[in-house]
């Protein structure tokens, strides 16, 4: 914005919004609040800075009531029996303060929504830029030196403490109004589903000005980029009337009272940065291809008072994060697959037949997947049978029923497909009758089976979750792309597939969040056995004081809640093994090596202790085993202390004996 516009914005805001009074709170109370927010993972000053922007909005009363009713409900459960870590779901310090003060509640609601619609690290980066611009423009109440880490942690706190609120329902309400252009919304990285930096900058002030002067201020947006978040933010959250003009569905209005306060002009020639248009074809470039519109603040005569234009910094952009709940995730995938280039009725048999085929494919894949001792070829020619996964069918059906919610699976038909697919190469595998008519539109048989493999891989992955029945509301990224091992991608229908030990954990972790979230690189994730995103924790089911003879290496748990240290109240979003600081010359003894091995009690464990320490982004776990065994030469009892972690060795049950389950 030019200097004149900056000055105008500062003067406009000074007239409308008075400076908020400082906190009327005692020193001790303030100190306790700062400590609570820090343990919460948030930051007091950052929350104040954000509230000075977003707290000015007056939330639509019915949405605020629903939001309060949902997020005020809290629960906690220990990570395992006698654990110092609990999974806390519901309000933390950030939301508890908001429940007492509508100023902070307004900020939390809007930040929760923005974090649901956008990838958090890019959203935080753009908020830093926008808040710095407001300060340099001498906007009333703007604060200097916005802190990226603090903003990111505050977004994560809002997201994790409010994840049970169904923002996805509001997204669906908006999309349902655009049936003639629904494909524009349901395309990977659609620009209609996320804001550009300048749209966010304008909305951070223009919406509140329009709220305060409803007869004299209006907002106009040049094209439909960011349509979904703009409609939800302006109409459903702030109660403004919104009109989308000249869309393929005609003029679409949200709100039925008075003149529209936010007007979005639909463009059929949305420009690409490199030329051409975005309609009807779409590029899969994660937000690099949209043409960001200018957003205007208008007066009662529709004269431009202020405007926020797109900047020329290609490195500053907000990535969209379309999320779907686990229940019906696969159903949505099939609906998009078959409606990409044509329209298929919801009752078309292609959905049922393809779903049955995907389940049978999952069973088939589970039979040929195997763990091998070496991560890279060459592998031994004869891999023992016990290295094959062979996931139980009931687990696969439980996962399928949840992923393919709304589609009536037919076990008899699945069995028929399984029989017809077994022993055949991909080229020779039959295709459901209803799908043959769509093969040309889906780019042929090979592409069709690649999509089936992807759906089948999700079924197998979530079949490893022991409590899958309680995970229906788990938020997952939509269209995560191919996130499985190359063996599945290139499988010919006959050969065995070699998989890595942590393949299920990594696949679900990547479906829960983007690689950049919270600055966690999956390359650096060795030793992590619990990760949390949007208030849901994924971890290995072997955690705790388990009997090694009863451990299934494949199984995982997913539960709602953020890892919280019960002693300090501190919250972190992942837990990893601590580096071993004390080595022992003790090694488990193996008495037999055959095709199958039953762990034997060889060394008594008379005490087991877990020690958690804190790091910037995670808790670190170190497990101490106090053992007793006979000295090999003197045959006298020797007591030793062993230190390990969950991902390095399985925990030994207290009062029993430690074993090596890998032999």
mmCIF file of C-alpha atoms in Angstrom, residues 36-204:
data_model
loop_
_atom_site.group_PDB
_atom_site.id
_atom_site.type_symbol
_atom_site.label_atom_id
_atom_site.label_comp_id
_atom_site.label_asym_id
_atom_site.label_seq_id
_atom_site.Cartn_x
_atom_site.Cartn_y
_atom_site.Cartn_z
ATOM 1 C CA UNK A 36 -0.068 -20.983 32.476
ATOM 2 C CA UNK A 37 0.039 -19.755 28.882
ATOM 3 C CA UNK A 38 3.708 -20.686 28.600
ATOM 4 C CA UNK A 39 3.040 -24.216 29.874
ATOM 5 C CA UNK A 40 0.149 -24.287 27.422
ATOM 6 C CA UNK A 41 2.670 -23.777 24.605
ATOM 7 C CA UNK A 42 1.434 -20.257 23.888
ATOM 8 C CA UNK A 43 2.810 -16.797 24.654
ATOM 9 C CA UNK A 44 1.174 -14.045 26.691
ATOM 10 C CA UNK A 45 2.446 -11.075 24.663
ATOM 11 C CA UNK A 46 1.684 -12.745 21.349
ATOM 12 C CA UNK A 47 -1.853 -13.570 22.461
ATOM 13 C CA UNK A 48 -2.300 -9.928 23.438
ATOM 14 C CA UNK A 49 -0.952 -8.739 20.078
ATOM 15 C CA UNK A 50 -3.254 -11.069 18.151
ATOM 16 C CA UNK A 51 -6.243 -10.196 20.318
ATOM 17 C CA UNK A 52 -5.666 -6.498 19.631
ATOM 18 C CA UNK A 53 -6.342 -7.331 15.971
ATOM 19 C CA UNK A 54 -8.882 -10.158 16.003
ATOM 20 C CA UNK A 55 -10.523 -9.330 19.339
ATOM 21 C CA UNK A 56 -12.206 -6.316 17.737
ATOM 22 C CA UNK A 57 -14.631 -8.573 15.859
ATOM 23 C CA UNK A 58 -18.124 -9.116 17.240
ATOM 24 C CA UNK A 59 -18.884 -12.809 16.868
ATOM 25 C CA UNK A 60 -22.282 -13.875 15.540
ATOM 26 C CA UNK A 61 -24.164 -14.876 18.743
ATOM 27 C CA UNK A 62 -25.380 -18.332 17.672
ATOM 28 C CA UNK A 63 -21.916 -19.403 16.490
ATOM 29 C CA UNK A 64 -20.296 -18.102 19.679
ATOM 30 C CA UNK A 65 -22.765 -20.039 21.806
ATOM 31 C CA UNK A 66 -22.202 -23.260 19.843
ATOM 32 C CA UNK A 67 -18.433 -22.759 19.979
ATOM 33 C CA UNK A 68 -18.473 -22.208 23.741
ATOM 34 C CA UNK A 69 -20.656 -25.260 24.330
ATOM 35 C CA UNK A 70 -18.270 -27.461 22.345
ATOM 36 C CA UNK A 71 -14.864 -26.264 23.533
ATOM 37 C CA UNK A 72 -15.694 -25.910 27.230
ATOM 38 C CA UNK A 73 -15.918 -29.711 27.560
ATOM 39 C CA UNK A 74 -12.606 -31.164 28.640
ATOM 40 C CA UNK A 75 -11.286 -34.643 29.338
ATOM 41 C CA UNK A 76 -7.985 -36.260 30.149
ATOM 42 C CA UNK A 77 -6.639 -39.774 30.251
ATOM 43 C CA UNK A 78 -3.204 -41.100 31.178
ATOM 44 C CA UNK A 79 -1.007 -42.154 28.304
ATOM 45 C CA UNK A 80 -0.881 -45.518 30.060
ATOM 46 C CA UNK A 81 -1.364 -46.729 33.624
ATOM 47 C CA UNK A 82 0.790 -44.793 36.110
ATOM 48 C CA UNK A 83 2.197 -42.563 33.353
ATOM 49 C CA UNK A 84 3.410 -39.042 34.164
ATOM 50 C CA UNK A 85 1.993 -37.942 30.799
ATOM 51 C CA UNK A 86 -1.728 -37.520 30.203
ATOM 52 C CA UNK A 87 -3.626 -36.701 27.024
ATOM 53 C CA UNK A 88 -5.608 -33.541 27.740
ATOM 54 C CA UNK A 89 -8.472 -32.772 25.383
ATOM 55 C CA UNK A 90 -10.417 -29.556 25.509
ATOM 56 C CA UNK A 91 -9.624 -26.157 26.995
ATOM 57 C CA UNK A 92 -6.150 -25.203 28.100
ATOM 58 C CA UNK A 93 -5.060 -21.855 29.485
ATOM 59 C CA UNK A 94 -5.701 -20.043 26.182
ATOM 60 C CA UNK A 95 -9.307 -21.195 25.848
ATOM 61 C CA UNK A 96 -10.060 -21.013 29.580
ATOM 62 C CA UNK A 97 -9.196 -17.318 29.523
ATOM 63 C CA UNK A 98 -11.312 -16.856 26.394
ATOM 64 C CA UNK A 99 -14.313 -18.462 28.081
ATOM 65 C CA UNK A 100 -14.180 -15.672 30.684
ATOM 66 C CA UNK A 101 -13.586 -12.734 28.317
ATOM 67 C CA UNK A 102 -15.396 -12.178 24.998
ATOM 68 C CA UNK A 103 -12.475 -10.075 23.721
ATOM 69 C CA UNK A 104 -10.172 -13.108 23.806
ATOM 70 C CA UNK A 105 -12.961 -15.465 22.734
ATOM 71 C CA UNK A 106 -13.364 -13.436 19.538
ATOM 72 C CA UNK A 107 -9.656 -13.830 18.833
ATOM 73 C CA UNK A 108 -9.610 -17.571 19.624
ATOM 74 C CA UNK A 109 -12.614 -18.305 17.392
ATOM 75 C CA UNK A 110 -11.122 -16.530 14.396
ATOM 76 C CA UNK A 111 -7.629 -17.990 14.874
ATOM 77 C CA UNK A 112 -9.120 -21.467 15.303
ATOM 78 C CA UNK A 113 -10.931 -21.053 11.998
ATOM 79 C CA UNK A 114 -7.897 -19.693 10.126
ATOM 80 C CA UNK A 115 -5.746 -22.549 11.459
ATOM 81 C CA UNK A 116 -8.347 -25.098 10.284
ATOM 82 C CA UNK A 117 -8.344 -23.702 6.742
ATOM 83 C CA UNK A 118 -4.608 -23.026 6.357
ATOM 84 C CA UNK A 119 -1.280 -24.717 6.988
ATOM 85 C CA UNK A 120 -0.033 -23.262 10.262
ATOM 86 C CA UNK A 121 3.586 -22.393 9.451
ATOM 87 C CA UNK A 122 2.751 -20.411 6.307
ATOM 88 C CA UNK A 123 -0.200 -18.755 8.071
ATOM 89 C CA UNK A 124 2.081 -17.725 10.948
ATOM 90 C CA UNK A 125 4.680 -16.332 8.536
ATOM 91 C CA UNK A 126 2.087 -14.185 6.741
ATOM 92 C CA UNK A 127 0.606 -12.977 10.036
ATOM 93 C CA UNK A 128 4.101 -11.797 10.997
ATOM 94 C CA UNK A 129 4.413 -9.862 7.726
ATOM 95 C CA UNK A 130 0.945 -8.342 8.014
ATOM 96 C CA UNK A 131 1.323 -7.320 11.652
ATOM 97 C CA UNK A 132 4.712 -5.758 10.891
ATOM 98 C CA UNK A 133 3.163 -3.825 7.999
ATOM 99 C CA UNK A 134 0.407 -2.530 10.286
ATOM 100 C CA UNK A 135 2.989 -1.343 12.813
ATOM 101 C CA UNK A 136 5.140 0.369 10.173
ATOM 102 C CA UNK A 137 1.964 2.018 8.857
ATOM 103 C CA UNK A 138 1.325 3.416 12.356
ATOM 104 C CA UNK A 139 -2.023 1.647 12.607
ATOM 105 C CA UNK A 140 -3.623 2.330 15.981
ATOM 106 C CA UNK A 141 -2.840 -0.429 18.489
ATOM 107 C CA UNK A 142 -0.369 -2.220 16.202
ATOM 108 C CA UNK A 143 2.595 -3.733 18.047
ATOM 109 C CA UNK A 144 6.240 -4.029 16.963
ATOM 110 C CA UNK A 145 8.393 -7.099 16.476
ATOM 111 C CA UNK A 146 5.814 -9.832 15.866
ATOM 112 C CA UNK A 147 7.292 -13.141 16.966
ATOM 113 C CA UNK A 148 6.988 -15.987 14.443
ATOM 114 C CA UNK A 149 7.552 -18.770 16.975
ATOM 115 C CA UNK A 150 5.084 -17.194 19.373
ATOM 116 C CA UNK A 151 2.417 -16.774 16.686
ATOM 117 C CA UNK A 152 2.905 -20.353 15.495
ATOM 118 C CA UNK A 153 2.608 -21.728 19.027
ATOM 119 C CA UNK A 154 -0.504 -19.638 19.674
ATOM 120 C CA UNK A 155 -2.096 -20.980 16.475
ATOM 121 C CA UNK A 156 -1.242 -24.514 17.575
ATOM 122 C CA UNK A 157 -2.714 -23.878 21.021
ATOM 123 C CA UNK A 158 -5.956 -22.535 19.541
ATOM 124 C CA UNK A 159 -6.133 -25.406 17.051
ATOM 125 C CA UNK A 160 -5.411 -28.193 19.544
ATOM 126 C CA UNK A 161 -7.818 -26.850 22.183
ATOM 127 C CA UNK A 162 -10.718 -26.267 19.766
ATOM 128 C CA UNK A 163 -10.336 -29.140 17.275
ATOM 129 C CA UNK A 164 -13.661 -30.651 18.318
ATOM 130 C CA UNK A 165 -15.536 -27.715 16.772
ATOM 131 C CA UNK A 166 -16.822 -28.711 13.316
ATOM 132 C CA UNK A 167 -15.500 -26.023 10.995
ATOM 133 C CA UNK A 168 -15.826 -28.599 8.219
ATOM 134 C CA UNK A 169 -19.615 -28.374 8.500
ATOM 135 C CA UNK A 170 -19.478 -24.681 7.617
ATOM 136 C CA UNK A 171 -17.164 -25.424 4.690
ATOM 137 C CA UNK A 172 -19.740 -27.896 3.376
ATOM 138 C CA UNK A 173 -22.544 -25.331 3.786
ATOM 139 C CA UNK A 174 -20.650 -22.901 1.552
ATOM 140 C CA UNK A 175 -19.723 -25.464 -1.096
ATOM 141 C CA UNK A 176 -23.263 -26.811 -1.349
ATOM 142 C CA UNK A 177 -24.414 -23.427 -2.677
ATOM 143 C CA UNK A 178 -22.210 -23.822 -5.781
ATOM 144 C CA UNK A 179 -23.356 -27.063 -7.396
ATOM 145 C CA UNK A 180 -22.559 -25.894 -10.938
ATOM 146 C CA UNK A 181 -18.990 -25.074 -9.999
ATOM 147 C CA UNK A 182 -18.359 -27.632 -7.251
ATOM 148 C CA UNK A 183 -15.294 -28.993 -9.062
ATOM 149 C CA UNK A 184 -13.641 -25.600 -8.636
ATOM 150 C CA UNK A 185 -13.789 -26.113 -4.853
ATOM 151 C CA UNK A 186 -12.898 -29.792 -4.693
ATOM 152 C CA UNK A 187 -9.606 -29.701 -6.505
ATOM 153 C CA UNK A 188 -6.300 -30.149 -4.748
ATOM 154 C CA UNK A 189 -4.902 -26.758 -3.672
ATOM 155 C CA UNK A 190 -7.954 -24.906 -4.991
ATOM 156 C CA UNK A 191 -7.420 -21.140 -4.531
ATOM 157 C CA UNK A 192 -11.062 -20.835 -3.506
ATOM 158 C CA UNK A 193 -10.257 -22.575 -0.223
ATOM 159 C CA UNK A 194 -7.452 -20.390 1.146
ATOM 160 C CA UNK A 195 -6.627 -16.727 1.552
ATOM 161 C CA UNK A 196 -3.811 -14.864 -0.140
ATOM 162 C CA UNK A 197 -1.570 -12.662 2.058
ATOM 163 C CA UNK A 198 -3.194 -9.420 0.906
ATOM 164 C CA UNK A 199 -6.717 -10.809 1.430
ATOM 165 C CA UNK A 200 -5.791 -11.675 5.004
ATOM 166 C CA UNK A 201 -4.235 -8.226 5.464
ATOM 167 C CA UNK A 202 -7.364 -6.472 4.257
ATOM 168 C CA UNK A 203 -9.742 -8.702 6.200
ATOM 169 C CA UNK A 204 -7.806 -8.066 9.424
#
